[in-house]
Coordinates of C-alpha atoms in Angstrom, one line a residue:
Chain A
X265 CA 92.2 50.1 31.3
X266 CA 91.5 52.6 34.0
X267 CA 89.6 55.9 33.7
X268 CA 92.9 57.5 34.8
X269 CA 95.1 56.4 32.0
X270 CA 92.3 57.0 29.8
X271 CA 92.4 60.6 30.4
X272 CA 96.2 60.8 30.5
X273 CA 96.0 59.5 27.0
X274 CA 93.5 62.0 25.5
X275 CA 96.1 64.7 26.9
X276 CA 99.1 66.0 24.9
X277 CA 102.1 63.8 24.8
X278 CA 104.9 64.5 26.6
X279 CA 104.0 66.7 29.1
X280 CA 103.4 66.0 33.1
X281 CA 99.4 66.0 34.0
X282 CA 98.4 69.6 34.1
X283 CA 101.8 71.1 32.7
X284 CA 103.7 71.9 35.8
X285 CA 106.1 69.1 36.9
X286 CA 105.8 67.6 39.8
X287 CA 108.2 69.6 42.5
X288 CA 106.6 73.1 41.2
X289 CA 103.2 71.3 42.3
X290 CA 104.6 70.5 45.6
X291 CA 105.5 74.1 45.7
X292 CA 102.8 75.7 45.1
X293 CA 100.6 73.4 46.8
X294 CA 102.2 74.1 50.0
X295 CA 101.5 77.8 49.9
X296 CA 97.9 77.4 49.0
X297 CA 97.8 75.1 52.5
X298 CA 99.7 78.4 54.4
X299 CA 97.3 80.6 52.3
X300 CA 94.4 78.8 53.2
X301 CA 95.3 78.4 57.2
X302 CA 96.1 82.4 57.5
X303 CA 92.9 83.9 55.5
X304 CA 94.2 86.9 53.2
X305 CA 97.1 86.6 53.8
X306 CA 99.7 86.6 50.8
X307 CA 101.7 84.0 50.4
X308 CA 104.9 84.1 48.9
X309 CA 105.9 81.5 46.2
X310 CA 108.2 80.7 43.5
X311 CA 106.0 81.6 40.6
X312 CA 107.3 80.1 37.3
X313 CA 107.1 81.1 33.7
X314 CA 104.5 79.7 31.6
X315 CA 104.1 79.2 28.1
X316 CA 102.0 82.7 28.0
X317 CA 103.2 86.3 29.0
X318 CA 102.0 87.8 32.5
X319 CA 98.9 89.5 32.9
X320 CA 97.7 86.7 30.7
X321 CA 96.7 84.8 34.1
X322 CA 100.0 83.1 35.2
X323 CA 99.1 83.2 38.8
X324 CA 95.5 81.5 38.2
X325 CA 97.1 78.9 35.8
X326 CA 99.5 77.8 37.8
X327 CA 97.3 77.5 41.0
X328 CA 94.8 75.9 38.8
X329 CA 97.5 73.1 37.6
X330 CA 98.3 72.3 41.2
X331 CA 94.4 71.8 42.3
X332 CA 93.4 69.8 39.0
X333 CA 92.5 66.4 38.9
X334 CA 91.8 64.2 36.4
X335 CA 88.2 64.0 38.0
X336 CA 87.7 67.8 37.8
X337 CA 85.3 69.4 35.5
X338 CA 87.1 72.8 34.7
X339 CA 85.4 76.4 33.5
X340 CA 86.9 79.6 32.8
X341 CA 85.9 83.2 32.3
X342 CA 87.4 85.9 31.3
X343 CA 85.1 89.0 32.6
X344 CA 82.1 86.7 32.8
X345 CA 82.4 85.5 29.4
X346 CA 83.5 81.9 28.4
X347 CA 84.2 82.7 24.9
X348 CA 86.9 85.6 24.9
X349 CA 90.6 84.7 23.8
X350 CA 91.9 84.7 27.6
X351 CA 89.1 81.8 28.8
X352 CA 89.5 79.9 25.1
X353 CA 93.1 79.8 25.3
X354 CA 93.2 78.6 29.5
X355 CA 90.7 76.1 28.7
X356 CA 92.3 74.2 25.9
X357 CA 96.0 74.6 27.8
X358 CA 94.4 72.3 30.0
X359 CA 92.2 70.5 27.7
X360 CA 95.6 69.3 26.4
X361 CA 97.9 69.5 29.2
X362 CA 95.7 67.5 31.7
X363 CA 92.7 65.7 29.5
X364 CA 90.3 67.2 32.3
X365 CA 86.7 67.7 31.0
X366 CA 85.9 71.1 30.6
X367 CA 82.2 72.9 30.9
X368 CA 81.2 76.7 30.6
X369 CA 78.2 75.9 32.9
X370 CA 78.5 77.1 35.9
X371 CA 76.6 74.6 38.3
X372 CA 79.0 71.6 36.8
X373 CA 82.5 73.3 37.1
X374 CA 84.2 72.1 40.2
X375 CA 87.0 74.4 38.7
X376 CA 86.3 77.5 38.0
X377 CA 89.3 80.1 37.0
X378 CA 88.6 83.6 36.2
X379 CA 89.5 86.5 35.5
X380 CA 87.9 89.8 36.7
X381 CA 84.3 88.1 37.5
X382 CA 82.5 85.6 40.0
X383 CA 79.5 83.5 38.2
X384 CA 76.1 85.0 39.0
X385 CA 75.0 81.7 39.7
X386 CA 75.4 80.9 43.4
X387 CA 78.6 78.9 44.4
X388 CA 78.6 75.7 46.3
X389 CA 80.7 73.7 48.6
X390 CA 83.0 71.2 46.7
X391 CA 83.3 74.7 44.4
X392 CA 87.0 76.0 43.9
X393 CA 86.8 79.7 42.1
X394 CA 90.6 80.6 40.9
X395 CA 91.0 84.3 40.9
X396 CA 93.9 86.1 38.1
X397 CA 95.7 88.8 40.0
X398 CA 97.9 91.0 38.8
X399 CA 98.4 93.1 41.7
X400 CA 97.8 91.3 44.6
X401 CA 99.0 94.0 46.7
X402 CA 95.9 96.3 48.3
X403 CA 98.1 99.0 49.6
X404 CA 100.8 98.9 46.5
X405 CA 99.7 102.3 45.3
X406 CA 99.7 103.6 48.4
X407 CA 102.8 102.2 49.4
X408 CA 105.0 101.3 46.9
X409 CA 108.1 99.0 49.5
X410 CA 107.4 95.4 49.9
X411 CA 109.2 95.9 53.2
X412 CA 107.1 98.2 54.4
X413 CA 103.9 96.9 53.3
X414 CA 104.4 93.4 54.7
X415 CA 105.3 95.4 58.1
X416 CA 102.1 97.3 57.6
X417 CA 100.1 94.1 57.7
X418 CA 102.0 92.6 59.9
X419 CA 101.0 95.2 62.4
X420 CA 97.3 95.0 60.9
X421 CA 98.1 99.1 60.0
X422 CA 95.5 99.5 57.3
X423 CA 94.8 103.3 58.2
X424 CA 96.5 104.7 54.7
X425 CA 93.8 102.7 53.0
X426 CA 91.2 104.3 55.0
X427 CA 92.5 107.5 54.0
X428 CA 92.6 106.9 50.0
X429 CA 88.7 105.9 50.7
X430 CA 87.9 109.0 52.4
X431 CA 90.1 111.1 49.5
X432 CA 87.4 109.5 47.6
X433 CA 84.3 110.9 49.4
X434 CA 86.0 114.3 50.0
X435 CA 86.7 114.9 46.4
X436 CA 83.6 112.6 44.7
X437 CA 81.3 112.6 47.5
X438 CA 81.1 109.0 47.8
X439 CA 83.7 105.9 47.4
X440 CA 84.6 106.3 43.7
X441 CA 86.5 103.0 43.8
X442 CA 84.4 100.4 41.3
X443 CA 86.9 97.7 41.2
X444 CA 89.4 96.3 43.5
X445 CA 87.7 97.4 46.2
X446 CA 89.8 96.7 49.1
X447 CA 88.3 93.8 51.6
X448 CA 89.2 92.5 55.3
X449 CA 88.9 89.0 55.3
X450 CA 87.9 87.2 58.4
X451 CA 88.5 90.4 60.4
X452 CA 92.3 90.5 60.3
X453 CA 94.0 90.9 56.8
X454 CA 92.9 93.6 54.2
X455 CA 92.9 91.7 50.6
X456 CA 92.8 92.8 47.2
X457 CA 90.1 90.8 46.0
X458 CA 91.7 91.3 42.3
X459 CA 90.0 93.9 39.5
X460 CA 86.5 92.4 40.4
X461 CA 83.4 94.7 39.7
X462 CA 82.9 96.0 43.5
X463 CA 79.5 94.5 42.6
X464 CA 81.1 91.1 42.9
X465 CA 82.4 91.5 46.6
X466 CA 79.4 90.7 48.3
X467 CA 79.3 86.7 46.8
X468 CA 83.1 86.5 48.6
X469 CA 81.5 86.8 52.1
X470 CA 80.2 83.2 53.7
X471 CA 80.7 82.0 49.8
X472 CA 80.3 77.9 50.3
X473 CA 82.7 77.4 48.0
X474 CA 86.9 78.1 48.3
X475 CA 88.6 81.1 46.9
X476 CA 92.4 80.9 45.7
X477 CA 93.9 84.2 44.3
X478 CA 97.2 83.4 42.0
X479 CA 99.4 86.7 41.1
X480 CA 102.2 85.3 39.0
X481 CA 104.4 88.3 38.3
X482 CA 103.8 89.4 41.7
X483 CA 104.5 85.7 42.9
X484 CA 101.7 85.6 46.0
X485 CA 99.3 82.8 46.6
X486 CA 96.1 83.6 48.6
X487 CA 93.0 82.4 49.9
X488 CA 89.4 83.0 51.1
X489 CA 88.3 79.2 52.9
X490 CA 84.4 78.8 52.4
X491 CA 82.2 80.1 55.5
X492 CA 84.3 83.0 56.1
X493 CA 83.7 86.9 56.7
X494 CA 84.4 88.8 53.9
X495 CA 83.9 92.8 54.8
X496 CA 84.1 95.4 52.6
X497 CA 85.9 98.9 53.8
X498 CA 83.8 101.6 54.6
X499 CA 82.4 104.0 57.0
X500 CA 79.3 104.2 59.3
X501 CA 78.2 107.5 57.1
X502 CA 79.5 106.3 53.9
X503 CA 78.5 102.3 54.0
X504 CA 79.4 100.2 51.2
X505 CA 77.5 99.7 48.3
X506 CA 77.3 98.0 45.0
X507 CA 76.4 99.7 41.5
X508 CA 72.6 99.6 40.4
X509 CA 71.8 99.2 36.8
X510 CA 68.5 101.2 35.9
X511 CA 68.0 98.7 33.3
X512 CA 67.5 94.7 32.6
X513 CA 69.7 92.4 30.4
X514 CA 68.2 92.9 26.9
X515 CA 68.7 89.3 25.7
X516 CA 67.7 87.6 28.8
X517 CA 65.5 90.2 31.3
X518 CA 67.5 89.8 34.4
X519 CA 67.6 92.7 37.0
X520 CA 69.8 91.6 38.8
X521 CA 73.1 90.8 37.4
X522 CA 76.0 92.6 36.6
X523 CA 76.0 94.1 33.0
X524 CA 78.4 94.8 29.8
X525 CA 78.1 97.9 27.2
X526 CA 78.1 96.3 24.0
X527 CA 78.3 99.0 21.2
X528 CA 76.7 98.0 18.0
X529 CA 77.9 100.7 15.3
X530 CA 79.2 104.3 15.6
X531 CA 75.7 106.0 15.1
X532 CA 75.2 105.3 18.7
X533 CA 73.1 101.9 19.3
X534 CA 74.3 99.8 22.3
X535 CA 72.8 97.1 24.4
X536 CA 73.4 96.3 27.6
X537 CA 73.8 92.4 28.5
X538 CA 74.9 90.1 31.1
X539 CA 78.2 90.2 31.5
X540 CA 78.4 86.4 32.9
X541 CA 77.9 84.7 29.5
X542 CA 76.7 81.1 31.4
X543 CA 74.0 82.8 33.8
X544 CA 72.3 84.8 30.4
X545 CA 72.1 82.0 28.1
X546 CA 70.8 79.5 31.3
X547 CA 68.3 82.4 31.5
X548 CA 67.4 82.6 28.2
X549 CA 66.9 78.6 27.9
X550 CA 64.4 78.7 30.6
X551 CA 62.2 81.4 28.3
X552 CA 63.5 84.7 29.9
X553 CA 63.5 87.1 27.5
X554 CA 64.6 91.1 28.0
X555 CA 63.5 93.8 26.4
X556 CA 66.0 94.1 23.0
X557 CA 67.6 96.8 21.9
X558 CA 66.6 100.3 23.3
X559 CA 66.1 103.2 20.4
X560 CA 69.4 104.8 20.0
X561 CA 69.2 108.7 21.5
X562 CA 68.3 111.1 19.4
Chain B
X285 CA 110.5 77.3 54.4
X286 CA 111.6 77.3 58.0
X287 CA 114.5 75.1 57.7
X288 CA 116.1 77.8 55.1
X289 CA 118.9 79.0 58.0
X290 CA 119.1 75.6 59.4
X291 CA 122.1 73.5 59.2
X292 CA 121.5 70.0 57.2
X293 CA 121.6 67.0 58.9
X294 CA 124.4 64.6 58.3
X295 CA 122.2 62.4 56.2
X296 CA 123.1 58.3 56.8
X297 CA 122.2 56.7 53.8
X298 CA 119.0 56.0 52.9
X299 CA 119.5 52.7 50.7
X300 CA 121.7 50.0 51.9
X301 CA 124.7 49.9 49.9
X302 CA 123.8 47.8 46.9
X303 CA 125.5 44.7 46.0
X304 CA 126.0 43.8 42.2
X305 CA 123.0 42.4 40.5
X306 CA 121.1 42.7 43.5
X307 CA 118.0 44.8 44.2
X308 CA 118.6 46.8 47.2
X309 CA 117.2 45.9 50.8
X310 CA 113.8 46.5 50.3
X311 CA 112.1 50.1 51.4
X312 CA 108.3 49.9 50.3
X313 CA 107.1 51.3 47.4
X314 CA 105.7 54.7 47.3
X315 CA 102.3 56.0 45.0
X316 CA 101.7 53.9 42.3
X317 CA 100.9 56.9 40.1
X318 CA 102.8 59.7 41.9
X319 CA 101.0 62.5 39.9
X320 CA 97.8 61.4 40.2
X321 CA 97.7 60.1 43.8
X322 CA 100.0 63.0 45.2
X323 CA 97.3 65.2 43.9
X324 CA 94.1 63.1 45.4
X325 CA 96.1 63.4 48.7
X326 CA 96.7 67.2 48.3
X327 CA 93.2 67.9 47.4
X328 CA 91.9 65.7 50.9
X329 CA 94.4 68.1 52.6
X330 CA 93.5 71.4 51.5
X331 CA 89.2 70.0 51.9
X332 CA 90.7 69.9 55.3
X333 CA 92.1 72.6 55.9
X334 CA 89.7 74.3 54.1
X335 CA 86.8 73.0 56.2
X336 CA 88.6 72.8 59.7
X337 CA 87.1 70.2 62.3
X338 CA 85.4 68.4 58.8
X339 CA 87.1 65.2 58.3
X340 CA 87.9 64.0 54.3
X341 CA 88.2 60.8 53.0
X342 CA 92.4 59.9 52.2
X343 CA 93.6 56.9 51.1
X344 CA 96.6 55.8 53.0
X345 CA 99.5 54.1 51.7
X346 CA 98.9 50.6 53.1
X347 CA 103.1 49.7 52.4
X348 CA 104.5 52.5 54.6
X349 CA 106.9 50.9 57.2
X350 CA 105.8 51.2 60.6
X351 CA 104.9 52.6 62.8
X352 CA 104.5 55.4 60.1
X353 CA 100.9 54.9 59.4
X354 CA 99.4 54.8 55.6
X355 CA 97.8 58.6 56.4
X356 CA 101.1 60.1 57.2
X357 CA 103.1 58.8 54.7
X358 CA 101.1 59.9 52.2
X359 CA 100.3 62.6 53.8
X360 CA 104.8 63.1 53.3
X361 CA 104.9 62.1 50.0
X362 CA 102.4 64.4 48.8
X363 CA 103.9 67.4 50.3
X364 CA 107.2 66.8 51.7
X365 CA 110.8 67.7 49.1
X366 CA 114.0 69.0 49.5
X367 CA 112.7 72.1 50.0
X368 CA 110.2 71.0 52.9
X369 CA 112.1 69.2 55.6
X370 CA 110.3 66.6 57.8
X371 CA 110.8 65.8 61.4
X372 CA 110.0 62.9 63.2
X373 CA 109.1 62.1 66.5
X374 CA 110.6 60.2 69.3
X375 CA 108.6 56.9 68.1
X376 CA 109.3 57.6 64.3
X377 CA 112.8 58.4 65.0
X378 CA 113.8 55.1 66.5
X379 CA 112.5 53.1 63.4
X380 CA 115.4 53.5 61.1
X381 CA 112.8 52.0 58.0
X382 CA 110.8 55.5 58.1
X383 CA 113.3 57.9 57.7
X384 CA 115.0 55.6 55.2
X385 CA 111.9 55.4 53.6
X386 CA 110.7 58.8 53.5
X387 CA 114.2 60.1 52.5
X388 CA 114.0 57.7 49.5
X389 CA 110.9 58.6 48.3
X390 CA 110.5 62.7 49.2
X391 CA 114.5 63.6 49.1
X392 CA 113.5 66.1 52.1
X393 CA 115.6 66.4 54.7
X394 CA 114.9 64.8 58.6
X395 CA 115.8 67.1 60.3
X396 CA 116.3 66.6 64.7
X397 CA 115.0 70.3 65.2
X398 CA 111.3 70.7 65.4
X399 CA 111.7 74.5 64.4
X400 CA 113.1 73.2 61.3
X401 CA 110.2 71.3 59.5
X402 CA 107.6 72.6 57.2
X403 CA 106.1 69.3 58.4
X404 CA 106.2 67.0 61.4
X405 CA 104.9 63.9 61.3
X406 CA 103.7 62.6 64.5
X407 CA 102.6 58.9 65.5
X408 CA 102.0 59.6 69.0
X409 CA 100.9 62.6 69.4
X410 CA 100.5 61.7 73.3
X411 CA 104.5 62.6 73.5
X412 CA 104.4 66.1 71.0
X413 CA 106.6 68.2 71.9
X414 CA 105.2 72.0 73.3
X415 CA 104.0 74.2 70.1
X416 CA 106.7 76.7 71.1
X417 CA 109.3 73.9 69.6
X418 CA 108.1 74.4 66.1
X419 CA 107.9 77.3 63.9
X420 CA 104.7 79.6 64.4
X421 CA 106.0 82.3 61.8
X422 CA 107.0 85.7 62.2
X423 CA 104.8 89.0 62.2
X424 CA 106.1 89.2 58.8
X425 CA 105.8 85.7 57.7
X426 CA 103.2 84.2 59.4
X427 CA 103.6 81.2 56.8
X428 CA 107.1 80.2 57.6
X429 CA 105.8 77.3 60.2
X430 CA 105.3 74.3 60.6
X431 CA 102.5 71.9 59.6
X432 CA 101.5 69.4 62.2
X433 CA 100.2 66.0 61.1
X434 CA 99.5 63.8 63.9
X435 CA 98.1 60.4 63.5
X436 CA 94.9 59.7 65.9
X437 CA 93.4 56.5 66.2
X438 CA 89.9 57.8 65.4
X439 CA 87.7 61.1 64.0
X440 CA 84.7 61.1 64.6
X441 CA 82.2 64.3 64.0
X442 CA 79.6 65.7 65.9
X443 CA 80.8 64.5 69.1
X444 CA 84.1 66.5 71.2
X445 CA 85.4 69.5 70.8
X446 CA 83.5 72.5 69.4
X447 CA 85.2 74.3 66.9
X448 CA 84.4 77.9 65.1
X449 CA 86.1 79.8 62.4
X450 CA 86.9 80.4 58.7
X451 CA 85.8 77.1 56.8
X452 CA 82.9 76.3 59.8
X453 CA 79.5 77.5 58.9
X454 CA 78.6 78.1 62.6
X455 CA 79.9 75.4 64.6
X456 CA 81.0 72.0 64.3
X457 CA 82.4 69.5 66.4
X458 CA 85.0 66.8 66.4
X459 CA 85.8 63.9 68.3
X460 CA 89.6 62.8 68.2
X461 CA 92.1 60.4 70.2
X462 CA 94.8 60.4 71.0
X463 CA 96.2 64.2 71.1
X464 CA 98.2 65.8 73.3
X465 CA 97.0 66.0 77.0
X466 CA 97.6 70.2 76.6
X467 CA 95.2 69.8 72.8
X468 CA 92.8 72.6 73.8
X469 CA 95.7 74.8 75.2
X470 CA 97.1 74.7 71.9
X471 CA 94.2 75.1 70.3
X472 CA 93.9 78.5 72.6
X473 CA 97.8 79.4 71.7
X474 CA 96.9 79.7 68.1
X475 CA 94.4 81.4 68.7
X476 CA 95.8 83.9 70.9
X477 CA 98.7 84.1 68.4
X478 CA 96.8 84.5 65.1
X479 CA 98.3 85.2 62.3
X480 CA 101.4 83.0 64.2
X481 CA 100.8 79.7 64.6
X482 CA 100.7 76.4 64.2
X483 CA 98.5 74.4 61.3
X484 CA 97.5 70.9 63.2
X485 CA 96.2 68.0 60.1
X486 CA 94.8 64.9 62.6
X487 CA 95.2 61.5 60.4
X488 CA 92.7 58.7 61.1
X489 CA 92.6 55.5 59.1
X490 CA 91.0 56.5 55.9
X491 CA 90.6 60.2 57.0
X492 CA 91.8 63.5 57.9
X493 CA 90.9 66.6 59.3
X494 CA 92.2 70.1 59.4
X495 CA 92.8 72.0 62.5
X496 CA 94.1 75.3 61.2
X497 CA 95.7 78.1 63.7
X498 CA 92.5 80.2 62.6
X499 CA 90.7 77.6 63.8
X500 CA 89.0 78.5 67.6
X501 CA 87.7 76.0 70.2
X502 CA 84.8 77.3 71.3
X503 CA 83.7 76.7 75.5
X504 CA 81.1 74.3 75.6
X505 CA 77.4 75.5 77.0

């Protein structure tokens, strides 16, 4: 008996490899090839329901169940973490659905779904990163007609986003967007590069591996190929820049990575930890250690 | 889809007309797991496409009538549905066992208007027709257009044309033959035309590559 059949049988009965039946595959497959030939650009595509609500990661699932192969090794975060309900619950769907071996370490995945987050660890080629996107729109808030807004990007008219950047730095003094900070990918589309940390937008740019973006409700497929320019908006007096953190991880030391509040009880204790789950226990097995808990203040 | 506004073709049909307890004249078989191997064939694809001018390993379908070669008719089956009609070229055309084939196995559509197909299978891609008789998209929906697949007796990297773009780090070349006399003026089109354009996927035995429209040649020296 073949490896292949092997897996099939591991995975639930009665359901097509990976969930979605073949034609929806086809489908959707089709529009990550347009998504990935036109760079940012949001696809249209005939987003079906799955056996979870939206904003639950509709998009991502389904994009994921049209990549997957039985050969794939599949992680999935939720916020950097691989043990919250949203990355336990995608991760056994396709456990069951497909039989595909599944990993929380980054390095191994070849897969990797998630939601809000990209790993600390650097990605690689033979990498795909599936983004969740619930609004895969950048200038929907702005601009709230579909008709207009494909017009505006059509034309490459990205001036009203410009403006909501500079509202930011006449009334804060600086670009008070933190997340979902707007992107022009390969010097042509502006792209929502989903609620990321803005801390996360530098890893899109040249990244080795592929980026797929899946909105479900919003029914739009897009793509970053590996090796491309990703550029964050700004302005030659207000560059863009990514959050500091004036302290370590207190489990596993590192200054570098992005990092979680994690309140421990109302009188005020907290820690602050790595927010990618994977890259602060790998840390910790190699005998980093941070500092602990800081005393509460006073 | 491009072919949304397009009249269907009168479709001939596809099988022979049965006679009792007889298996129909034969048409080849398609994947032997469809799932499976429609998914190993998308995955070489989007590599492809991903990684323009970088050519992926493919298995062919070594039963596809020809002169449909193994690359593009799984290339088809993969991708190809009722909702993604196909056209042929001149030498594809006059071989009644492809479209008969194709139709049985993808249910899409062959359609006689280039501007109609989400994908166009080419096996000489010496006799293409001009990229203005496809679909390059609108302003609006640069993704309504077609996909080109054109099947080239070799690919060979590091040698020919010198490519840059999204998916190359730096540059990389590509060797491939035959293509269209005008290649590099198409090449050129798309890029002039970006986000319109054309997405070109060059099938060798065993390989293909991805020529996407953001895809530039780059002048040599």
């Amino acid at each position: 008996m073949s490896a292949v059949s092997e897996t099939r049988e591991q995975a639930l009965a009665g359901y097509n490899f990976a969930y979605l039946d073949e034609q929806t595959k086809r489908m959707i497959r089709r529009a990550i090839l347009k998504a990935v030939a036109i760079p940012g650009y949001q696809v249209p595509f005939a987003s079906r329901e799955m056996p979870m609500p939206y904003g639950w990661g509709t998009g991502g699932v389904q994009v994921t169940a049209a990549v997957l192969g039985p050969d794939d090794v599949l992680k999935v975060i939720d916020q950097g973490a691989d043990d919250t309900t949203n990355a336990v619950s995608i991760r056994q769907f396709f456990e069951r659905t497909a039989g595909v071996a599944t990993t929380t370490r980054t390095a191994e995945a070849t897969v990797i779904q998630t939601r809000h987050r990209i790993p600390e660890a650097t990605l690689r080629a033979g990498q795909v990163l599936v983004f969740q996107v619930p609004i895969p729109e950048p200038l929907r808030f702005l601009e709230p007609r579909e008709t207009e807004t494909r017009r505006l990007h059509a034309l490459a008219e990205y001036g009203l986003m410009h403006v909501k950047l500079y509202e930011d730095i006449a009334r804060h003094g600086h670009i008070a967007t933190t997340y979902a900070y707007p992107v022009e990918v390969s010097g042509r589309y502006v792209m929502d590069p989903s609620p990321t940390p803005k801390f996360d937008n530098p890893k899109m740019d040249d990244c080795a591996a592929l980026q797929l973006f899946g909105a479900g409700r919003e029914r739009r497929i897009y793509a970053v190929p590996p090796h491309t320019r990703v550029r964050s908006l700004d302005f030659a007096d207000h560059p863009f820049e990514v959050q500091r953190f004036d302290r370590p991880c207190a489990l596993c030391g590192a200054a570098d990575s992005y990092l979680d509040e994690v309140v421990l009880d109302d009188r005020g204790r907290r820690l602050f930890v790595c927010s990618d789950t994977d890259h602060c226990a790998t840390r910790r097995a190699e005998g980093h250690v941070g500092p602990g808990e800081e005393e509460a203040a006073p | 889809m491009p072919a949304m506004n397009a009249a269907p073709e009168a479709i001939p049909p596809a099988i022979p007309p049965a006679v009792p307890g007889t298996i129909p004249a034969a048409i080849p078989l398609g994947f032997a797991e469809p799932s499976l191997d429609s998914q190993r064939v998308f995955r070489a694809v989007l590599e492809a496409l991903a990684r323009p001018g970088q050519p992926q390993r493919l298995a062919g379908l070594a039963d596809a009538p020809r002169p449909l070669t193994p690359e593009l008719a799984a290339i088809a089956l993969a991708l190809a549905d009722h909702e993604a009609p196909l056209w042929l070229d001149a030498r594809l055309a006059a071989a009644p066992d492809v479209a008969a084939f194709l139709r049985f196995h993808t249910g899409a559509p062959v359609v006689t208007d280039p501007a109609a197909a989400a994908f166009a299978l080419v096996a000489d891609p010496a006799d293409c027709p001009p990229p203005e008789a496809f679909a390059e998209g609108t302003p609006e929906d640069p993704d309504r257009s077609t996909t080109l697949v054109l099947a080239v007796g070799h690919l060979t990297e590091g040698i020919g044309m010198t490519l840059a773009g999204p998916g190359i780090p730096g540059r990389v070349r590509l060797g491939a033959g035959p293509l269209p006399a005008d290649f590099a003026a198409r090449l050129r089109r798309n890029a002039a035309g970006f986000p319109l354009g054309l997405d070109h996927l060059l099938a060798a035995p065993g390989l293909v590559a991805g020529l996407p429209r953001s895809t530039r040649l780059v002048a040599e020296g």
